[in-house]
Coordinates of C-alpha atoms and ligand atoms in Angstrom, one line a residue:
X995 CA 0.0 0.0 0.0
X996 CA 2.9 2.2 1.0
X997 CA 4.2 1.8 -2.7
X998 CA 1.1 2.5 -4.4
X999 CA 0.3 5.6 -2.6
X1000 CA 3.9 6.7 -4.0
X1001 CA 2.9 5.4 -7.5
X1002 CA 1.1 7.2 -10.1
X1003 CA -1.8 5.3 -10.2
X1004 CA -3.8 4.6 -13.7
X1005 CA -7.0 5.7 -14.3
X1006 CA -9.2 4.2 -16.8
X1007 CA -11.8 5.8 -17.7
X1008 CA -13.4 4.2 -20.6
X1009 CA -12.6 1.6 -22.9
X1010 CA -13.5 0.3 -26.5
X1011 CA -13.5 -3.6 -27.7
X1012 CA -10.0 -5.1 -26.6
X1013 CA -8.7 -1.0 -25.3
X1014 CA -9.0 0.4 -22.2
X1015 CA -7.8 4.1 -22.0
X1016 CA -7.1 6.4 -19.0
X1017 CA -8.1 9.8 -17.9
X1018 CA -4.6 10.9 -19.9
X1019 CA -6.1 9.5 -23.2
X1020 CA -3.4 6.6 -23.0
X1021 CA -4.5 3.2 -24.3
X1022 CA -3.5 -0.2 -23.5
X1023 CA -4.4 -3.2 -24.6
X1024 CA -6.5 -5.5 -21.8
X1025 CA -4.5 -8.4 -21.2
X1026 CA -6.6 -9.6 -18.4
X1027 CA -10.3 -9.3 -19.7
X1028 CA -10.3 -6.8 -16.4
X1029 CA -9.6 -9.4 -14.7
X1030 CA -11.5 -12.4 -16.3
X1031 CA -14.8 -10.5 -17.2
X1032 CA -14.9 -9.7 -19.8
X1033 CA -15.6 -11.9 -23.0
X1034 CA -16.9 -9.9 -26.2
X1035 CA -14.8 -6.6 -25.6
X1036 CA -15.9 -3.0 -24.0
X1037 CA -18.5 -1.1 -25.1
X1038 CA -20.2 -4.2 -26.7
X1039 CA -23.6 -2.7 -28.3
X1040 CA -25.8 -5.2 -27.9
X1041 CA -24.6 -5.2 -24.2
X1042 CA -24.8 -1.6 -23.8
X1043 CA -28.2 -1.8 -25.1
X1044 CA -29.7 -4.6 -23.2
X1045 CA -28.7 -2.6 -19.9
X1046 CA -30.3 0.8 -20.9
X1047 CA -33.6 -1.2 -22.0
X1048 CA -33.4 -2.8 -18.7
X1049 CA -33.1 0.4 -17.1
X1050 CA -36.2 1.1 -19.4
X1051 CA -38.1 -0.5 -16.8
X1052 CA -36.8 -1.6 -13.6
X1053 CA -33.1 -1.7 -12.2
X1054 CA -33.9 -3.5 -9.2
X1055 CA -36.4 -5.7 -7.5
X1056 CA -35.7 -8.3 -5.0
X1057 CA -35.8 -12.1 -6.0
X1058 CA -36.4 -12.7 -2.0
X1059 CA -40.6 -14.2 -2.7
X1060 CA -40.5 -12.2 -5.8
X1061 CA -39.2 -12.9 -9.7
X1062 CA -38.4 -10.9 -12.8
X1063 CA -38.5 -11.8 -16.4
X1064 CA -34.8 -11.3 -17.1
X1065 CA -34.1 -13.9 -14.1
X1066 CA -36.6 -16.9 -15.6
X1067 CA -35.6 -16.0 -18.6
X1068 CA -32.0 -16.3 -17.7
X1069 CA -32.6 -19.2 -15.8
X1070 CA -34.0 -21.2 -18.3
X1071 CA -31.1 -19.9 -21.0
X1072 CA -28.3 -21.2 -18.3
X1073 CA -29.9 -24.8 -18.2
X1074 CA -29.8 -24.9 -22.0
X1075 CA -26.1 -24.4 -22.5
X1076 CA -25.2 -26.3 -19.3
X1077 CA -24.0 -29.4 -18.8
X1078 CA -26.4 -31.7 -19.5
X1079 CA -28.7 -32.6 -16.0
X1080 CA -28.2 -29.6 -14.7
X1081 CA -31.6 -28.2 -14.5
X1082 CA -32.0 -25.9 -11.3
X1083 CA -30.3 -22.2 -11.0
X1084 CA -29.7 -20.0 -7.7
X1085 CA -28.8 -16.6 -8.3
X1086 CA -26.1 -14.4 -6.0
X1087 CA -23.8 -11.6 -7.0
X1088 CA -20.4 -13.0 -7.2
X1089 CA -17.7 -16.1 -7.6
X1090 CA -17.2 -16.3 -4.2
X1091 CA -21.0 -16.5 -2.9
X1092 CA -21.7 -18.8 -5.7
X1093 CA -19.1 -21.0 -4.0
X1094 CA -20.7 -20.3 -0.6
X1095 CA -24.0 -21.2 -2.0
X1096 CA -22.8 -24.6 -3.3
X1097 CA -20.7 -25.4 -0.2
X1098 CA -23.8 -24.9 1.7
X1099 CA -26.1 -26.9 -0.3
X1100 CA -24.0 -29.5 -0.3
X1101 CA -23.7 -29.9 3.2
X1102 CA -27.9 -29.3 4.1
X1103 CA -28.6 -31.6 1.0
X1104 CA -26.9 -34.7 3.3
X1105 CA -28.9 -33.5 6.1
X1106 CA -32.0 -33.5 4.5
X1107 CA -31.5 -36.3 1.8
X1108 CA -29.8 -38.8 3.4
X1109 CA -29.9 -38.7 7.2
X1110 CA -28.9 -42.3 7.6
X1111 CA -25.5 -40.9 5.7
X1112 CA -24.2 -39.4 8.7
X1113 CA -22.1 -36.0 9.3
X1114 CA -21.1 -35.2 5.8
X1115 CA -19.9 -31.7 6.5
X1116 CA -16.5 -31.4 5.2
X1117 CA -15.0 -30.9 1.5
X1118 CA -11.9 -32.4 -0.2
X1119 CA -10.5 -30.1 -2.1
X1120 CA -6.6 -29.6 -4.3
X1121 CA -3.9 -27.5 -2.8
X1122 CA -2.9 -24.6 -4.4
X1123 CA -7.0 -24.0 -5.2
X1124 CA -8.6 -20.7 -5.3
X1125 CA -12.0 -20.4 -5.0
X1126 CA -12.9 -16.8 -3.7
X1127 CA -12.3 -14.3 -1.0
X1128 CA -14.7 -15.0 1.4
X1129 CA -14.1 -17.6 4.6
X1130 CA -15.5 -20.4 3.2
X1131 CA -14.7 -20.2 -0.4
X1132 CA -10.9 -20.0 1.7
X1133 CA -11.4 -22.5 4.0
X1134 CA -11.8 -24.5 0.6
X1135 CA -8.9 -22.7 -0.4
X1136 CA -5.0 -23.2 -0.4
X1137 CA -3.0 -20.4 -1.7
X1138 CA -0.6 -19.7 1.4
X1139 CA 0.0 -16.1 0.5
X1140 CA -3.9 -15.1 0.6
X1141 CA -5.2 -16.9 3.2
X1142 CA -2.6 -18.3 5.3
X1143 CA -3.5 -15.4 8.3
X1144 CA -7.1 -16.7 8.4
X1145 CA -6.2 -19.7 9.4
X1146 CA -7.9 -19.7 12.7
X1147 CA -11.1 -18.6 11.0
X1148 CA -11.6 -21.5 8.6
X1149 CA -12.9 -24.5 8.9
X1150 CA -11.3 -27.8 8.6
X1151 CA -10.8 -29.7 5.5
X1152 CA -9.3 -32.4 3.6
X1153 CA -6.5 -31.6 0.9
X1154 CA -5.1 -33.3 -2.1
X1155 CA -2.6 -32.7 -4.5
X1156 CA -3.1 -30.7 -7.7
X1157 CA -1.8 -32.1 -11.1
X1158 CA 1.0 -29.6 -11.1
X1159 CA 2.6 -31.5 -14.2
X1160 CA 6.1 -29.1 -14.1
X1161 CA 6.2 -29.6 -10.8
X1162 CA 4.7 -33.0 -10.5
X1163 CA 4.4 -33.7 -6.5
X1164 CA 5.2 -37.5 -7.3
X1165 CA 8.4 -36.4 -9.4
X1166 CA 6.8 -38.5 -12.5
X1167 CA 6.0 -37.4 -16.3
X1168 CA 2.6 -37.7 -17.8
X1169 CA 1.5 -40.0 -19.5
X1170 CA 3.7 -42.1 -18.2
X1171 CA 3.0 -41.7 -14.7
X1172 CA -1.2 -42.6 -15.5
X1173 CA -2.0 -39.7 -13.4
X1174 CA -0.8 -41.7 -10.1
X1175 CA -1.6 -38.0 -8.5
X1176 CA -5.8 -39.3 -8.6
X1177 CA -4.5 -42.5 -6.7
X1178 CA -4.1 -40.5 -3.0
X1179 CA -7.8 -39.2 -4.0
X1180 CA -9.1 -41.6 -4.6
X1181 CA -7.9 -43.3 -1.0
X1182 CA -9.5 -40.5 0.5
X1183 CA -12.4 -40.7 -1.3
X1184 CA -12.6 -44.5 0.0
X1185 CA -11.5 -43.9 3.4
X1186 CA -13.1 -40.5 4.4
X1187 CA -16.5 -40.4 2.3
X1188 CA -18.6 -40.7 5.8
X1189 CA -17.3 -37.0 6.1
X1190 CA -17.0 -35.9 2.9
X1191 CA -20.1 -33.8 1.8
X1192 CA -18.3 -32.4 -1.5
X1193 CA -15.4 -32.5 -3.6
X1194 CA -14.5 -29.0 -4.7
X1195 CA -12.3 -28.4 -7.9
X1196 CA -12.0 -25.8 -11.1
X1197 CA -12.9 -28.1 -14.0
X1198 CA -9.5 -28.9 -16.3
X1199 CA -7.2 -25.9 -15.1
X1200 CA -6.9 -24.3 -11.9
X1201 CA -6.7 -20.9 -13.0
X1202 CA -5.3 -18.5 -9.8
X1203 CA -3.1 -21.3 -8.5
X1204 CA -1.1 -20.1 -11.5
X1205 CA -3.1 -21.7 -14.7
X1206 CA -2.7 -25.5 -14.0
X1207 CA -4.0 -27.6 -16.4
X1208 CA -5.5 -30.9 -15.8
X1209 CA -4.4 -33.8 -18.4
X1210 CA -7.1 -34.5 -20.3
X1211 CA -9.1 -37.7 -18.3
X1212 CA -8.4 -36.2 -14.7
X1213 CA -11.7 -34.3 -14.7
X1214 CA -13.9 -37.7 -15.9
X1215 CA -11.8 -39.8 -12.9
X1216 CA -12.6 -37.9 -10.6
X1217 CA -16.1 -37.5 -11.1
X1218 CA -16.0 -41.3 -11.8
X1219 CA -14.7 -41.8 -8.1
X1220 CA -17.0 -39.0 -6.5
X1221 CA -20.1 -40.9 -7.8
X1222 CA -18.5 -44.1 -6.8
X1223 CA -17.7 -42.9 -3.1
X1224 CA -21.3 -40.8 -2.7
X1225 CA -19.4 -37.6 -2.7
X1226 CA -21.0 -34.5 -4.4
X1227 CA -18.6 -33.3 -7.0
X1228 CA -18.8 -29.2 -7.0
X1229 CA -17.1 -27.4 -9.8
X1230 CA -16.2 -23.9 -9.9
X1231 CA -16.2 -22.7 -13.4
X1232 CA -16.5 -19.1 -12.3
X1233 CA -13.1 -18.4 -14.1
X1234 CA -13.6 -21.3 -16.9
X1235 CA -16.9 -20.3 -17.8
X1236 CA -18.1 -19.0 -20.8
X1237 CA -16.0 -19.8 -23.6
X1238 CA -12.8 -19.2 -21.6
X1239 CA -11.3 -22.9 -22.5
X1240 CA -12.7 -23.2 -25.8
X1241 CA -16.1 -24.6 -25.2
X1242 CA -18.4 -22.9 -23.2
X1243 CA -17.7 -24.9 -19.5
X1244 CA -15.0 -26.8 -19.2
X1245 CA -16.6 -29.4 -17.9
X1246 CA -17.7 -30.4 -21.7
X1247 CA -14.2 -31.2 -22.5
X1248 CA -14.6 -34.0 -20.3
X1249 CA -18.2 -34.4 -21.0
X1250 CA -19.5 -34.9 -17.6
X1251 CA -21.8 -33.4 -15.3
X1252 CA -21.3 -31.8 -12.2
X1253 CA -23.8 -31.8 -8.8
X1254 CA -23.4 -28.6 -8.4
X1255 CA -21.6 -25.8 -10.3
X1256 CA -20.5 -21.9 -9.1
X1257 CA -20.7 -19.6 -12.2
X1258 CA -19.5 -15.8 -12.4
X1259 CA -17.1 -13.7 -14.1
X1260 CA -18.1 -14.2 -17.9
X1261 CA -21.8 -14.7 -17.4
X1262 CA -22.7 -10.9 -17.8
X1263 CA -19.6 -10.8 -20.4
X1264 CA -17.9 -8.7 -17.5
X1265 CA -20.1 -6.3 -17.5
X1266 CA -22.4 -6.5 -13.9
X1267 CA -22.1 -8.4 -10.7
X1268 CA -23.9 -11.6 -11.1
X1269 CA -23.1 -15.1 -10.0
X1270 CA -25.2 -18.3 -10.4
X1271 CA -24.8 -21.7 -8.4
X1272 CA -26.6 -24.7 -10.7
X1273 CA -27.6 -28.2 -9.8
X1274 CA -29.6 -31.2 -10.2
X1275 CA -33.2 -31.9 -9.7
X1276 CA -31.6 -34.6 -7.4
X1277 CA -30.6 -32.0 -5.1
X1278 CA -33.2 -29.1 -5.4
X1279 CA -35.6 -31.6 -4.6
X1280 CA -33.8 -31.9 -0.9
X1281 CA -35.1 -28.8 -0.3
X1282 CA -38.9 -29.5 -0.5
X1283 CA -41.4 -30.2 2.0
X1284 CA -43.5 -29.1 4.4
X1285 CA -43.9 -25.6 6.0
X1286 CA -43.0 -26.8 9.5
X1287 CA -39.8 -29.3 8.6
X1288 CA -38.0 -26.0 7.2
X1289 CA -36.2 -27.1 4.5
X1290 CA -35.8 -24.0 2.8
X1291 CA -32.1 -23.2 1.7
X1292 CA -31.4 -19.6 3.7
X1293 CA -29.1 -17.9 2.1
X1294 CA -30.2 -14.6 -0.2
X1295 CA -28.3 -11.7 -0.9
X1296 CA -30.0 -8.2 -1.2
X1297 CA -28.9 -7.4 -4.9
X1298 CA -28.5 -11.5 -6.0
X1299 CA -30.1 -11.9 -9.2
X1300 CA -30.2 -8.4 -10.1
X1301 CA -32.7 -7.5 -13.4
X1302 CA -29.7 -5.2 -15.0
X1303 CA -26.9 -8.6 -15.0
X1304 CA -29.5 -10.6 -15.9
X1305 CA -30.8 -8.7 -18.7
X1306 CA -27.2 -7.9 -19.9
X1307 CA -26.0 -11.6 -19.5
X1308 CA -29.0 -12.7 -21.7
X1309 CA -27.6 -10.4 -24.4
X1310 CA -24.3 -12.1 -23.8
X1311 CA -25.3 -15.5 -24.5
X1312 CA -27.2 -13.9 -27.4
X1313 CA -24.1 -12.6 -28.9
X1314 CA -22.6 -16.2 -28.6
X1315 CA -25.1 -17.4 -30.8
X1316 CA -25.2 -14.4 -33.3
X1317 CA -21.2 -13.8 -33.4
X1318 CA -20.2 -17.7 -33.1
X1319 CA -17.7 -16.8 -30.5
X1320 CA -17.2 -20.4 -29.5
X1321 CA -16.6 -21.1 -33.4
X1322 CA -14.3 -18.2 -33.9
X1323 CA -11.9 -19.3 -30.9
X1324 CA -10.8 -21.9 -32.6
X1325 CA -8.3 -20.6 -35.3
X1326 CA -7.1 -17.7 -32.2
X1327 CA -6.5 -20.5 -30.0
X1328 CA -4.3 -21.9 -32.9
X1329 CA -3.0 -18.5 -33.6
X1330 CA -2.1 -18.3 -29.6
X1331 CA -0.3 -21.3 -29.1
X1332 CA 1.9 -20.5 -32.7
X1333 CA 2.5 -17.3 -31.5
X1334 CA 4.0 -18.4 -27.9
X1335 CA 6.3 -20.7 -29.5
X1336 CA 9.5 -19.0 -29.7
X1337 CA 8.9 -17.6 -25.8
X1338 CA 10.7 -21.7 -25.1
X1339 CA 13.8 -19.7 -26.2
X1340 CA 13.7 -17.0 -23.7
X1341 CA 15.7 -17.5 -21.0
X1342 CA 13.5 -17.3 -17.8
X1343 CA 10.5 -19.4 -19.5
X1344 CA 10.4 -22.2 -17.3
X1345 CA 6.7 -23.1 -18.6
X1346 CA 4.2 -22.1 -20.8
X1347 CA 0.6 -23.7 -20.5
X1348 CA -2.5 -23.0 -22.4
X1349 CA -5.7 -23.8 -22.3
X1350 CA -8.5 -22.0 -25.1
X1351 CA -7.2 -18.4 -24.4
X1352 CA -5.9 -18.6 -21.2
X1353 CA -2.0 -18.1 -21.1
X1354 CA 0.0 -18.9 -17.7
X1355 CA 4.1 -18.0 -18.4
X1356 CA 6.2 -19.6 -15.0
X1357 CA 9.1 -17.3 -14.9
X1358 CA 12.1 -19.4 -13.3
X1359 CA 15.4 -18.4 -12.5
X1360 CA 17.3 -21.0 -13.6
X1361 CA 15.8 -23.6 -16.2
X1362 CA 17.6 -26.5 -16.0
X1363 CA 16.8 -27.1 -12.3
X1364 CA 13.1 -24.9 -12.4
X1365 CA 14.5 -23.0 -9.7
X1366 CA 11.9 -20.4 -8.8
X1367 CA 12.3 -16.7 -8.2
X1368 CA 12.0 -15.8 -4.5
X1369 CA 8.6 -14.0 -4.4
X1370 CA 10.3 -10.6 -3.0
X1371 CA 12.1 -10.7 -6.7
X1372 CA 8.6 -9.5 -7.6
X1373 CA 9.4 -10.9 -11.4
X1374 CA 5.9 -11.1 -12.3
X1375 CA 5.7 -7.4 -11.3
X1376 CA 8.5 -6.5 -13.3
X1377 CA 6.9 -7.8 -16.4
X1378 CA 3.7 -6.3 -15.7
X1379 CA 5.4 -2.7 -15.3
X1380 CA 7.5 -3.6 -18.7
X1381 CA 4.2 -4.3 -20.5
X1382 CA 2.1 -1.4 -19.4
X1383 CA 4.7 0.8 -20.0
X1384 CA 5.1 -0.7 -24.0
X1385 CA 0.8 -0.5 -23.5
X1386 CA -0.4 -4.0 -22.2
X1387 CA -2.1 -4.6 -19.2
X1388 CA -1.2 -7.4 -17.0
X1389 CA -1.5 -8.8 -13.8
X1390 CA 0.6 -11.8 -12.7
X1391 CA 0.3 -14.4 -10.3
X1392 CA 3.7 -14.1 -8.3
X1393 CA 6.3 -15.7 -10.7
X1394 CA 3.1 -17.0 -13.3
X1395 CA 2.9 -14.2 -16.1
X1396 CA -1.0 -14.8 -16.7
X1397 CA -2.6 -13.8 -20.4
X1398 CA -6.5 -13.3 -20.5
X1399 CA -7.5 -11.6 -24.0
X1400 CA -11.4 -11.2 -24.3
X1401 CA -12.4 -13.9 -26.6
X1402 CA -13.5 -10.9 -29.3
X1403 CA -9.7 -10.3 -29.2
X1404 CA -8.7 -10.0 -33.4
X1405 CA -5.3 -11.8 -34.4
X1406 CA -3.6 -8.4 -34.7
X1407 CA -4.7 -7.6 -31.0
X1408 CA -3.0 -11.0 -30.2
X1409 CA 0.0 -10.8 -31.9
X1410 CA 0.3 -7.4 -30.5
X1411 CA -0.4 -8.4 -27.0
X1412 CA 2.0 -11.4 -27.2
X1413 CA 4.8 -9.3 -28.9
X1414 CA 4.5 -6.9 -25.6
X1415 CA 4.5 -9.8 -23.5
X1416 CA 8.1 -11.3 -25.3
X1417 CA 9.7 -7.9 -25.2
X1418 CA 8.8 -7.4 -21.8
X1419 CA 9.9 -10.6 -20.5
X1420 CA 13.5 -10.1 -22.3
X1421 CA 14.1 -7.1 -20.4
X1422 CA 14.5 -9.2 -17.1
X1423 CA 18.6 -10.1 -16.4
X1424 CA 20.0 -12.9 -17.8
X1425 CA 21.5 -14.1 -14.9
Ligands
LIG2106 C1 -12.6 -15.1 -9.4 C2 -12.8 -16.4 -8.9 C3 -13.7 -16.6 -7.8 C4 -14.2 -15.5 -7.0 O1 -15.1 -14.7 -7.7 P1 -15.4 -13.2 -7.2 O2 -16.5 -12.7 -8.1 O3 -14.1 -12.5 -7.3 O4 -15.9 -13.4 -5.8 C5 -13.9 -17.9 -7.4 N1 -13.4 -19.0 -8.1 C6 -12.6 -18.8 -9.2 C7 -12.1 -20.0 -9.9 C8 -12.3 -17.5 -9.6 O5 -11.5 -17.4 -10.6

């Protein structure tokens, strides 16, 4: 804080497609989506206009015993693109409540649905996850930097290792190694399940624990071994979501279905607080009965399914279907991974992993070895500073140079952004 009240801090003031600009007229190009919002570009005008027709009527009403068009509407849209069984929606207003909401559900839908199942209030979840700010969605959590001082407010849980494939905990080599990393899992899975109400994970790449992707089968095993040992599987797509991976949840890569799944970030294309937590008829119908048994799932936020998101996020899956952005990702994707080729050379490049059009870059020191910087290095910063001085926007994840275009990005946007993103990572000493 100290050294950002000594910096001169950008202001952006408006933006246009893939361009933000600042209150000095200075434009960069937005290498993180703002952060993972946004998906068809600023100032989008079937967006824009969704929200002032919106405003047309109502900007506001409560969803607490009430409803609104945009909502069901919404709703209903949501269940058609999801994956398949998936057919009940609970609005909030952001990643990490969605998370909340599906941790919580989880744990009364044992209560109420299987008594005889015992006390299955705890979640298994990968190290290194991210899965919001707030204390549950930490508790579920395990990146030591963010949360390690709320420690004593979380509650307990049970931890597995990540498919960290640089990095492989087990020291083996995929394929070879036939993702022995599911086989400690699965022992929990066996062993603990009596306790276990959920297993929590980000479907195919963990995206804040540095952009961690998943070899393709890890996803379908583990749901395999979740139905198997009567554990609800809980995937938080609220960074995958929407196109980010190259189909519209990452879950369809594996083609499997979730129990319950925490949605965000791209649902109003990164335009308006809105977050949605989906499950099964299975579980909704947990929460019926009678007046007096109180089954009701409490949990409502004052602004959660807000008319203006949901309005704008039903022009954003409308501008899916009328700009084929899931079709047109294909040859960027391509474009991408040619265009990060020659970044092997570079000295520092320890790894470079990509999944759709999301780009994590882990910066070593030395190569050979995959000796990491020391976090106070701040090499990640360094870059970022390079790049927004050359007019690209970044924001790493300590030594993990992350690239996040919006999926509108054009091939001369990429090429532009990734030839920032080069130049600025040769600055750093070769050393
Ligand atoms: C961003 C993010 C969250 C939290 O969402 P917020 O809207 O910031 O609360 C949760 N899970 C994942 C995977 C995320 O990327």
């Amino acid at each position: 804080m100290r050294e950002w009240e000594q910096e001169v801090p950008l202001i952006i003031e408006r933006g246009k497609g893939s361009t933000l600009i600042d209150t000095e007229g200075r434009q960069y190009l937005d290498g993180t989506s703002s952060i993972w919002v946004n998906l068809h570009g600023h100032r989008h005008p079937a967006l824009d206009r969704a929200i002032k027709k919106q405003l047309g009527k109502i900007a506001h009403s409560t969803l607490l015993g009430l409803s609104s068009p945009p909502a069901i509407q919404l709703a209903r849209e949501l269940i058609r693109i999801a994956p398949k069984g998936l057919a009940r929606v609970f609005y909030s207003d952001n990643g990490s409540t969605a998370v909340e909401v599906a941790l919580k559900m989880a744990v009364q839908y044992w209560q109420q649905r299987h008594p005889e199942a015992g006390h299955k209030h705890t979640f298994l979840h990968l190290k290194l996850a991210y899965h919001g700010d707030t204390l549950g969605a930490v508790s579920v959590g395990n990146i030591e930097l963010f949360h390690s001082r709320f420690k004593p407010l979380l509650f307990p849980t049970l931890e597995a290792e990540p498919p960290y494939c640089y990095r492989c905990p087990l020291t083996l080599t995929y394929p070879s190694c036939q993702m022995a990393c599911v086989d400690p899992i699965e022992q929990i899975l066996k062993t603990r399940h009596h306790q276990l109400a959920g297993f929590v994970i980000e479907p195919l790449i963990q995206a804040a624990a540095g952009m961690l992707i998943q070899p393709a089968g890890y996803l379908k095993r583990i749901r395999e071994l979740c139905t198997k040992h009567n554990v609800l599987l809980i995937v938080d797509e609220v960074a995958t979501g929407f196109g980010r991976t190259g189909k519209m949840f990452a879950c369809q890569h594996e083609g499997i279905t979730p129990d319950l799944m925490a949605i965000s970030k791209g649902l109003t294309g990164g335009y308006m607080p809105l977050a949605a937590t989906l499950t099964t008829e299975e579980i909704y119908k947990a929460f019926l009965g009678k007046y007096e048994e109180f089954k009701t799932f409490f949990h409502g936020h004052s602004y959660t399914g807000n008319p203006l998101g949901c309005a704008v996020a039903l022009a954003n899956l409308e501008v899916f279907r009328s700009e084929k952005t899931i079709e047109r990702l294909r040859p960027k994707m391509k474009a991408l991974s040619q265009l990060l080729k020659p970044f092997c050379d570079l000295p520092h490049v320890g790894d470079i992993r990509q999944q759709g059009l999301m780009v994590g870059i882990e910066l070593v020191r030395d190569k050979k070895t995959k000796e990491p910087y020391p976090l106070k290095a701040r090499i990640g910063h360094r870059v970022a500073a390079a790049a927004r001085n050359r007019g690209l926007l970044l924001r790493p994840l300590g030594n993990i140079i992350v690239l996040l275009p919006p999926l509108s990005v054009s091939r001369d946007e990429l090429a532009r952004m990734v030839e920032i993103l080069h130049n600025s990572i040769e600055t750093l000493p070769a050393d």
